[in-house]
Amino acid sequence: MPHSVSLINTVAAGLGLALVLGFIAARLRLPALVGYLLAGVILGPFTPGFVADADVAAQLAEIGVMLLMFGVGLHFSLDDLLAVRKIALPGALVQMVVATLMGIGLAMAWGWGIGGALVLGLALSVASTVVLLRALESLGLLDSFTGRIAVGWLVVEDLAMVMVLVLLPPLAAILGGTPAAEGSPPVWQALGLTLLQVGGFVVLMLVVGRRVFPWVLWQVTRTGSRELFTLCVVAAAVSIAFASAALFGVSFALGAFFAGMVMRESEFSHRAAEESLPLRDAFAVLFFVSVGMLFDPSVLIERPLQVLGVVLVIVVGKSLAACALVLLFKYPLGTALTVSASLAQIGEFSFILAALGVSLGLLPEEGRSLILAGALISIASNPLWFGLIDPLQKWLHSHSRFLRGLASRDDPLAELPTSTAARFLSRQVVLVGYGRVGRRIAADLAAHDVPFVVAEQNRELVEKLRADGMAAVWGDAADPAVLIQAHVARAAVLVIATADAINVRQMMETARTLNPEIQTVIRSHNEDEAALLGREASATVFLGEQELAQSMAREVVAKAAAA
């Protein structure tokens, strides 16, 4: 042909084979992403047969990362980020240090130099935001408080890795790699410039972007063109991500995340999320295919023990460190296990760092192969760790006296003060979750002088509520002890306003066991789940879209009758 068709070949082969293998994986009750990764391995240069263009696939995957992070930003406000800062910031930094030290120890045992060992350790310390988001979305945890902790944790990791990528070139000569280019700035100047750039980008997005982008979206919406609206959303995600990288040195993913976060200020943010969803899903598949294309299966035969060591650091060492840190901050075991599973993989930043390490003469070529092997195995096995959270939590509680004591440790926020409890000994409402929905319910209850107790997982929020004179208990309401402290045994109504749909049944079972007469009101986002809960649990279930449609229909009927 007179022109190159590598783009068409790559997209057609990548999506087609991913569909077939993803379908087979799903029928075998494996995660579909295992099929996507295998499709990449088959299409890659290390296996016989058709070889797709790896460079084209990598660029398409980068677009997928932008769109996916933009979509997360549309659901993740600045308030959500600030709400988890006390655990996400120190937790992420300490966990990265611990994982880096484990990676350094492993590489030094293999006889590597300090430079290669440092690059390996850093590459193993940072998880893939894309993989995490796919896992949280599939489990319905993205909007939960635990999900916000995990996302905030990875945002901090991404910011830290931006610093690492800028500082590594000037430090290469000191670490035994290729000397920095003539005229390169000293380390302190590079660090200062990076902090200034990142800070300038964040300020620009939060101060200017929060006003400009919603206004632009509104102007496009007024045209009435769906195509222009979709184009505006996609153009905003990609162009802002590109500009953030070109002007401020911020990664594409981080730039797109902040773009979505400021676009969330628009009243059309939900529509923007829906319009971009098909593109996000398609390009996310290409991301996993591109990861598989980088993998050389021969490393599993030539260096099996080294691959095992890398995987153990990623899946076991890093996860245990994160679990211990979350428990140290007095969060429940369920939250600690979910964050641990979220971090039990590595991804896009690890690939970028490995490539930079090789180019600087720090990381041996075998190091990149080991990092890719660790990434592929950890990504493919990640859904398994999420699936083990509930059974592992139950097993640990039943077999570990230490963890039972940890769960029942004295904590002033986990118990309702005696002076407060005296006012809520009978017929109160127990409100689980104080987010966007729970906050409005609480305001209406207070306006009608209905006593209520809030059960919330966000410690800082519980502290604030108590300071404001509100009855609040900290903890996961799936834990019976939390509902007991909220005096559910004497409550009139249990309201589950949290988006965490997984533990709803457990909360209801605890409430009904302690109080068979209690009425239950539940918020749901899933129509099938709502019907099931209403039928099996005799609960009053409110489905977001259904309630909106009914309210609009009533208004339309009233206006039509009055016309």
C-alpha positions as a printed Julia matrix, in Angstrom:
563×3 Matrix{Float64}:
   0.0     0.0    0.0
   1.21    3.55  -0.66
   0.69    4.61   2.94
   1.22    3.07   6.35
  -1.74    1.32   7.96
   0.01    0.42  11.22
  -2.56    2.43  13.21
  -5.51    0.59  11.64
  -3.75   -2.78  11.98
  -2.94   -2.16  15.63
  -6.44   -0.99  16.57
  -8.19   -3.76  14.62
  -5.93   -6.55  15.85
  -5.76   -5.23  19.41
  -9.49   -4.73  19.94
 -10.48   -7.86  17.99
  -8.15  -10.25  19.81
  -8.88   -8.56  23.16
 -12.6    -9.17  22.57
 -12.09  -12.86  21.84
  -9.7   -13.54  24.72
 -11.6   -11.29  27.1
 -14.79  -13.25  26.33
 -13.0   -16.57  26.91
 -11.55  -15.28  30.2
 -15.01  -14.14  31.34
 -16.53  -17.56  30.5
 -13.76  -19.18  32.54
 -14.72  -16.83  35.41
 -11.45  -14.96  35.13
 -11.18  -11.15  34.93
 -11.59   -9.93  31.34
  -8.37   -7.9   31.67
  -6.43  -11.2   31.79
  -7.64  -11.77  28.24
  -6.63   -8.23  27.24
  -3.11   -8.77  28.61
  -2.76  -12.12  26.82
  -3.89  -10.44  23.59
  -1.01   -8.01  23.98
   1.48  -10.82  24.59
   0.31  -12.58  21.41
   0.51   -9.38  19.36
   3.88   -8.38  20.82
   7.32   -8.78  19.24
   8.37  -11.64  21.55
   5.87  -14.19  20.21
   5.58  -15.62  16.66
   2.97  -14.45  14.18
   1.52  -11.0   13.55
   3.32   -8.18  15.38
   1.38   -4.98  16.08
   3.08   -1.58  16.21
   4.12   -1.2   19.85
   4.73    2.54  19.54
   1.25    3.16  18.13
  -0.31    0.94  20.81
   1.55    2.8   23.55
   0.29    6.17  22.29
  -3.28    4.9   22.05
  -2.94    3.54  25.58
  -1.75    6.98  26.75
  -4.97    8.48  25.38
  -6.86    5.83  27.31
  -5.06    6.79  30.51
  -5.97   10.45  29.93
  -9.67    9.71  29.34
  -9.87    7.33  32.29
  -8.24    9.78  34.69
 -10.45   12.55  33.33
 -13.5    10.41  34.13
 -12.28    9.83  37.67
 -11.75   13.55  38.13
 -15.38   14.12  37.1
 -16.44   12.07  40.13
 -13.68   13.18  42.52
 -13.93   16.66  44.01
 -11.27   18.7   45.74
 -13.2    18.15  48.97
 -12.85   14.37  48.49
  -9.1    14.8   48.06
  -8.76   17.02  51.12
 -10.94   14.66  53.18
  -8.36   11.85  52.89
  -5.18   13.96  53.01
  -4.3    12.97  56.59
  -3.99    9.31  55.62
  -3.24    9.47  51.88
  -0.27   11.87  52.1
   1.81   10.28  54.89
   0.58    6.76  54.02
   1.62    6.96  50.36
   5.02    8.5   51.09
   5.93    6.03  53.86
   4.68    3.07  51.81
   6.79    4.21  48.83
   9.88    4.44  51.04
   9.31    0.97  52.5
   8.68   -0.62  49.08
  11.71    1.15  47.59
  13.95   -0.17  50.38
  12.64   -3.71  49.78
  13.39   -3.37  46.05
  16.87   -2.0   46.78
  17.6    -4.9   49.13
  16.46   -7.4   46.5
  18.59   -5.84  43.73
  21.68   -5.51  45.96
  21.36   -9.22  46.75
  21.58   -9.86  43.01
  24.81   -7.81  42.83
  23.38   -4.71  41.15
  24.78   -1.24  41.68
  23.02    1.31  43.86
  21.63    3.21  40.85
  19.89    0.2   39.32
  18.7    -0.95  42.73
  17.16    2.48  43.43
  15.35    2.57  40.08
  14.01   -0.95  40.61
  12.81   -0.11  44.13
  11.07    3.07  42.99
   9.44    1.27  40.05
   8.01   -1.37  42.38
   6.74    1.23  44.87
   4.12    2.96  42.7
   0.83    1.36  41.67
  -1.12    1.79  38.44
  -3.98    4.26  38.74
  -5.66    2.76  35.66
  -5.74   -0.76  37.13
  -6.99    0.55  40.47
  -9.84    2.51  38.9
 -11.0    -0.46  36.83
 -11.04   -2.63  39.96
 -12.89   -0.05  42.1
 -15.45    0.61  39.36
 -16.17   -3.1   38.88
 -16.71   -3.53  42.64
 -18.8    -0.36  43.02
 -16.25    1.1   45.46
 -15.13    4.16  43.51
 -17.53    6.5   45.31
 -17.04    4.93  48.73
 -14.8     6.48  51.38
 -12.39    3.54  51.1
 -12.26    4.11  47.34
 -11.5     7.79  47.86
  -8.63    6.87  50.2
  -7.17    4.54  47.56
  -7.52    7.12  44.77
  -6.07    9.89  46.94
  -3.2     7.58  47.9
  -2.34    7.0   44.24
  -2.63   10.71  43.38
   0.06   11.36  46.02
   2.17    8.55  44.51
   1.8    10.09  41.04
   2.91   13.5   42.32
   5.92   11.92  44.03
   6.86   10.08  40.83
   6.76   13.33  38.86
   9.48   14.58  41.22
  11.48   11.36  40.81
  11.41   11.54  37.0
  12.72   15.11  37.09
  15.43   14.49  39.71
  16.81   11.23  38.31
  18.74   12.66  35.29
  20.83   15.17  37.32
  21.51   12.45  39.93
  22.49    9.79  37.36
  26.23   10.46  37.46
  26.31   10.28  41.27
  24.43    6.96  41.17
  26.82    5.42  38.65
  24.96    6.11  35.42
  25.46    8.38  32.41
  26.54   11.9   33.43
  23.95   14.65  32.98
  24.09   16.63  29.76
  26.27   19.73  29.65
  24.47   22.71  31.07
  21.93   20.67  33.07
  20.73   22.45  36.23
  21.96   21.26  39.65
  19.73   18.99  41.73
  18.39   21.68  44.06
  17.48   23.88  41.11
  15.72   21.0   39.31
  13.74   20.19  42.47
  12.77   23.82  43.03
  11.7    24.21  39.41
   9.61   21.04  39.59
   7.86   22.13  42.78
   7.19   25.52  41.2
   5.79   23.96  38.02
   3.54   21.46  39.81
   2.37   24.1   42.27
   1.67   26.54  39.45
  -0.31   23.91  37.55
  -2.45   22.99  40.58
  -3.14   26.65  41.41
  -4.01   27.45  37.78
  -6.43   24.53  37.53
  -8.13   25.12  40.87
  -8.34   28.91  40.66
  -8.78   29.6   36.93
  -9.88   26.22  35.62
 -12.78   25.87  38.08
 -14.33   28.98  36.56
 -13.31   28.73  32.9
 -13.99   25.09  31.98
 -17.55   24.85  33.39
 -18.34   28.11  31.54
 -16.98   26.67  28.28
 -19.03   23.49  28.75
 -22.15   25.59  29.32
 -21.56   27.61  26.14
 -21.15   24.44  24.09
 -24.28   22.92  25.67
 -26.32   25.95  24.58
 -25.67   25.07  20.93
 -27.8    21.94  21.39
 -25.28   19.81  19.49
 -24.48   16.46  21.08
 -21.45   16.03  18.82
 -19.98   19.35  19.94
 -20.6    18.48  23.59
 -18.8    15.13  23.26
 -16.0    16.8   21.31
 -15.65   19.46  24.02
 -15.35   16.82  26.74
 -12.75   14.73  24.88
 -10.82   17.79  23.7
 -10.7    19.14  27.24
  -9.37   15.84  28.61
  -6.68   15.34  25.97
  -5.6    18.94  25.37
  -5.38   19.88  29.06
  -3.41   16.7   29.77
  -1.03   17.49  26.9
  -0.66   21.16  27.95
   0.02   20.18  31.55
   2.84   17.89  30.43
   4.31   20.36  27.91
   4.12   23.5   30.06
   4.35   22.23  33.63
   6.14   18.88  33.39
   3.13   17.1   34.95
   2.2    13.63  33.68
  -0.63   13.19  31.18
  -2.6    11.17  33.72
  -2.32   13.75  36.49
  -3.18   16.6   34.13
  -6.3    14.81  32.91
  -7.33   14.02  36.49
  -7.22   17.68  37.52
  -9.05   18.64  34.29
 -11.9    16.32  35.23
 -11.88   17.55  38.81
 -12.38   21.2   37.79
 -14.92   20.21  35.11
 -16.92   18.6   37.91
 -17.94   22.1   39.0
 -20.21   22.18  35.95
 -23.82   21.02  36.29
 -23.23   18.93  33.17
 -20.45   16.83  34.72
 -22.63   13.68  34.88
 -23.5    14.01  31.21
 -19.83   14.56  30.4
 -18.95   11.34  32.23
 -21.6     9.38  30.32
 -20.64   10.79  26.92
 -16.96    9.9   27.37
 -17.58    6.42  28.84
 -17.48    4.38  25.59
 -14.21    6.01  24.53
 -12.72    5.49  28.0
 -13.58    1.8   27.96
 -12.23    1.21  24.44
  -8.93    2.98  25.06
  -8.55    1.35  28.49
  -8.59   -2.02  26.72
  -5.79   -0.79  24.45
  -3.82    0.17  27.56
  -3.83   -3.42  28.81
  -3.03   -4.72  25.32
  -0.02   -2.37  25.14
   1.21   -3.63  28.52
   1.06   -7.21  27.27
   3.02   -6.28  24.11
   5.97   -5.16  26.24
   6.26   -8.51  28.01
   8.89  -11.07  27.0
   7.71  -14.5   28.24
  11.27  -15.88  28.1
  12.15  -14.0   31.3
   9.89  -16.43  33.2
  12.14  -19.31  32.09
  15.51  -17.57  32.28
  15.05  -15.75  35.62
  12.15  -17.4   37.51
  13.5   -16.67  41.01
  14.13  -13.02  40.25
  10.62  -12.67  38.82
   9.23  -14.31  41.94
  11.16  -11.88  44.15
   9.82   -8.88  42.23
   6.23  -10.18  42.39
   6.51  -10.84  46.14
   7.68   -7.26  46.77
   4.76   -5.89  44.74
   1.99   -8.17  45.95
   3.09   -9.08  49.48
   5.69   -6.62  50.77
   4.08   -3.42  49.53
   0.58   -4.57  50.51
   1.6    -5.54  54.04
   3.28   -2.16  54.51
   0.14   -0.34  53.32
  -2.1    -2.5   55.52
   0.01   -1.78  58.6
  -0.01    1.96  57.87
  -3.79    2.12  57.45
  -4.31    0.18  60.69
  -1.82    2.51  62.38
  -4.07    5.42  61.41
  -6.9     3.57  63.26
  -8.94    2.71  60.19
 -10.9    -0.59  60.02
  -9.36   -3.84  58.81
 -11.65   -3.83  55.77
 -10.32   -0.45  54.67
  -6.73   -1.6   55.25
  -7.24   -4.76  53.15
  -8.93   -2.82  50.33
  -6.09   -0.28  50.16
  -3.58   -3.15  50.26
  -5.28   -4.91  47.33
  -5.38   -1.59  45.45
  -1.6    -1.25  45.71
  -0.74   -4.88  44.88
   0.24   -4.05  41.29
   2.42   -1.68  39.27
   1.81    0.02  35.94
   2.35    3.03  33.73
   4.75    5.07  35.9
   6.87    1.96  36.48
   7.29    1.52  32.71
   8.25    5.18  32.25
  10.76    5.01  35.11
  12.26    1.75  33.8
  12.76    3.27  30.34
  14.4     6.35  31.86
  16.63    4.19  34.07
  17.87    2.2   31.07
  18.52    5.34  29.01
  20.54    6.84  31.87
  22.68    3.72  32.21
  21.35    2.99  35.71
  19.02    0.05  35.18
  20.29   -3.03  33.32
  18.09   -4.27  30.46
  17.16   -7.33  32.49
  15.74   -4.95  35.1
  13.2    -3.61  32.63
  12.17   -7.17  31.75
  11.72   -8.01  35.43
   9.62   -4.87  36.01
   7.4    -5.72  33.03
   7.03   -9.32  34.23
   6.1    -8.09  37.7
   3.58   -5.65  36.2
   1.91   -8.27  34.01
   1.61  -10.87  36.77
   0.47   -8.38  39.42
  -2.13   -6.76  37.12
  -3.51  -10.14  36.05
  -3.75  -11.36  39.66
  -5.08   -8.09  41.14
  -8.8    -8.99  40.87
  -8.04  -12.14  42.87
  -6.79  -10.11  45.83
  -9.92   -7.95  45.79
 -12.02  -11.12  45.79
 -10.18  -12.41  48.87
 -10.84   -9.3   50.99
 -14.13  -10.42  52.6
 -13.18  -14.07  53.33
  -9.74  -13.01  54.56
 -11.26  -10.39  56.84
 -13.64  -12.95  58.37
 -10.86  -15.51  58.77
  -8.51  -13.02  60.43
 -11.2   -11.88  62.85
 -11.99  -15.47  63.83
  -8.37  -16.68  64.13
  -6.42  -13.65  65.35
  -6.86  -12.45  68.91
  -4.61   -9.5   68.1
  -6.84   -8.3   65.25
  -9.98   -8.79  67.32
  -8.39   -6.65  70.0
  -7.38   -4.14  67.36
 -10.92   -3.92  66.09
 -12.31   -3.42  69.58
  -9.59   -1.07  70.81
 -10.65    1.96  72.74
 -11.2     4.92  70.5
 -13.17    7.97  71.58
 -14.6     8.41  68.09
 -15.79    4.79  67.91
 -18.12    5.25  70.88
 -20.99    7.65  71.36
 -20.29    9.82  74.43
 -22.56    9.04  77.4
 -23.88   12.59  77.52
 -24.82   12.4   73.84
 -26.14    8.84  73.96
 -28.68    9.77  76.64
 -30.57   11.82  74.03
 -30.73    8.94  71.52
 -31.83    5.94  73.53
 -35.07    5.42  71.63
 -36.69    5.89  68.2
 -33.79    7.7   66.6
 -32.62    7.42  62.99
 -29.25    5.76  62.31
 -27.76    7.44  59.23
 -24.92    5.48  57.59
 -22.78    7.81  55.47
 -22.47   11.61  55.57
 -21.58   12.3   51.94
 -23.48   14.38  49.41
 -26.71   12.41  49.98
 -26.33   11.79  53.71
 -25.62   15.46  54.37
 -28.95   16.5   52.83
 -30.87   13.81  54.72
 -29.28   14.96  57.99
 -30.24   18.57  57.28
 -33.9    17.6   56.73
 -33.95   15.45  59.86
 -32.53   18.32  61.9
 -35.08   20.75  60.39
 -37.92   18.47  61.56
 -36.35   17.84  65.0
 -35.9    14.12  64.31
 -33.02   12.74  66.43
 -30.34   10.89  64.47
 -26.89    9.35  64.83
 -24.37    9.4   61.97
 -22.12    6.39  61.32
 -19.22    7.5   59.1
 -15.81    6.05  58.09
 -14.07    9.41  57.73
 -12.41   10.15  61.08
 -11.82   13.83  60.33
 -15.48   14.26  59.38
 -16.66   12.57  62.6
 -14.42   14.9   64.61
 -15.95   17.89  62.83
 -19.53   16.65  63.35
 -18.92   16.15  67.06
 -17.37   19.59  67.34
 -20.6    20.93  65.8
 -22.63   19.13  68.46
 -23.89   16.32  66.21
 -24.12   12.68  67.34
 -21.63   10.73  65.23
 -19.78    7.41  65.48
 -16.65    6.58  63.51
 -16.22    3.21  61.79
 -17.44    0.88  59.05
 -21.15    0.2   59.61
 -20.61   -3.31  58.23
 -18.93   -3.98  61.59
 -21.71   -4.78  64.1
 -19.87   -2.86  66.84
 -20.39    0.42  64.95
 -24.16   -0.01  64.68
 -24.29   -1.11  68.31
 -22.56    2.13  69.32
 -25.1     4.04  67.21
 -27.85    2.39  69.36
 -29.43    0.65  66.37
 -31.17   -1.76  68.79
 -33.55    1.05  69.79
 -33.66    2.95  66.5
 -36.78    3.48  64.44
 -35.1     3.69  61.03
 -31.79    2.65  59.49
 -30.82    4.85  56.53
 -27.95    3.58  54.35
 -26.91    6.63  52.32
 -23.42    5.46  51.44
 -22.49    4.44  47.88
 -20.78    1.29  49.2
 -23.24   -1.33  47.91
 -21.16   -4.36  48.87
 -21.78   -4.34  52.63
 -25.41   -3.19  52.59
 -26.75   -6.68  53.28
 -24.38   -7.11  56.22
 -25.51   -3.79  57.72
 -29.16   -4.75  57.32
 -28.62   -8.21  58.8
 -26.95   -6.73  61.88
 -29.71   -4.14  62.31
 -32.51   -6.74  61.93
 -30.79   -9.11  64.37
 -30.54   -6.4   67.03
 -33.86   -4.75  66.19
 -36.37   -6.92  64.24
 -38.86   -4.03  64.0
 -36.47   -1.52  62.46
 -37.4     0.11  59.13
 -34.7     0.32  56.46
 -34.2     2.93  53.75
 -31.41    2.36  51.22
 -29.74    4.34  48.46
 -28.8     2.39  45.34
 -27.26    3.05  41.92
 -27.98   -0.37  40.42
 -31.5    -1.22  39.22
 -31.11   -4.99  39.61
 -29.6    -4.63  43.06
 -32.37   -2.24  44.09
 -35.08   -4.68  42.98
 -33.35   -7.56  44.78
 -32.99   -5.62  48.05
 -36.57   -4.43  47.93
 -37.86   -7.96  47.31
 -35.63   -9.99  49.63
 -34.92   -7.56  52.44
 -38.27   -5.74  52.58
 -36.38   -2.44  52.45
 -37.41    0.84  50.89
 -34.88    1.37  48.11
 -34.33    4.67  46.29
 -32.75    4.42  42.86
 -31.19    7.7   41.73
 -32.39    7.76  38.14
 -35.86    6.49  39.04
 -36.4     9.14  41.73
 -35.21   11.87  39.39
 -37.56   10.68  36.65
 -40.54   10.51  39.03
 -39.87   13.98  40.41
 -39.59   15.43  36.9
 -42.73   13.59  35.78
 -44.74   14.99  38.72
 -43.55   18.49  37.87
 -44.39   18.05  34.18
 -47.9    16.71  34.98
 -48.54   19.6   37.38
 -47.44   22.21  34.84
 -49.41   20.54  32.05
 -52.57   20.47  34.2
 -52.16   24.14  35.13
 -51.61   25.21  31.5
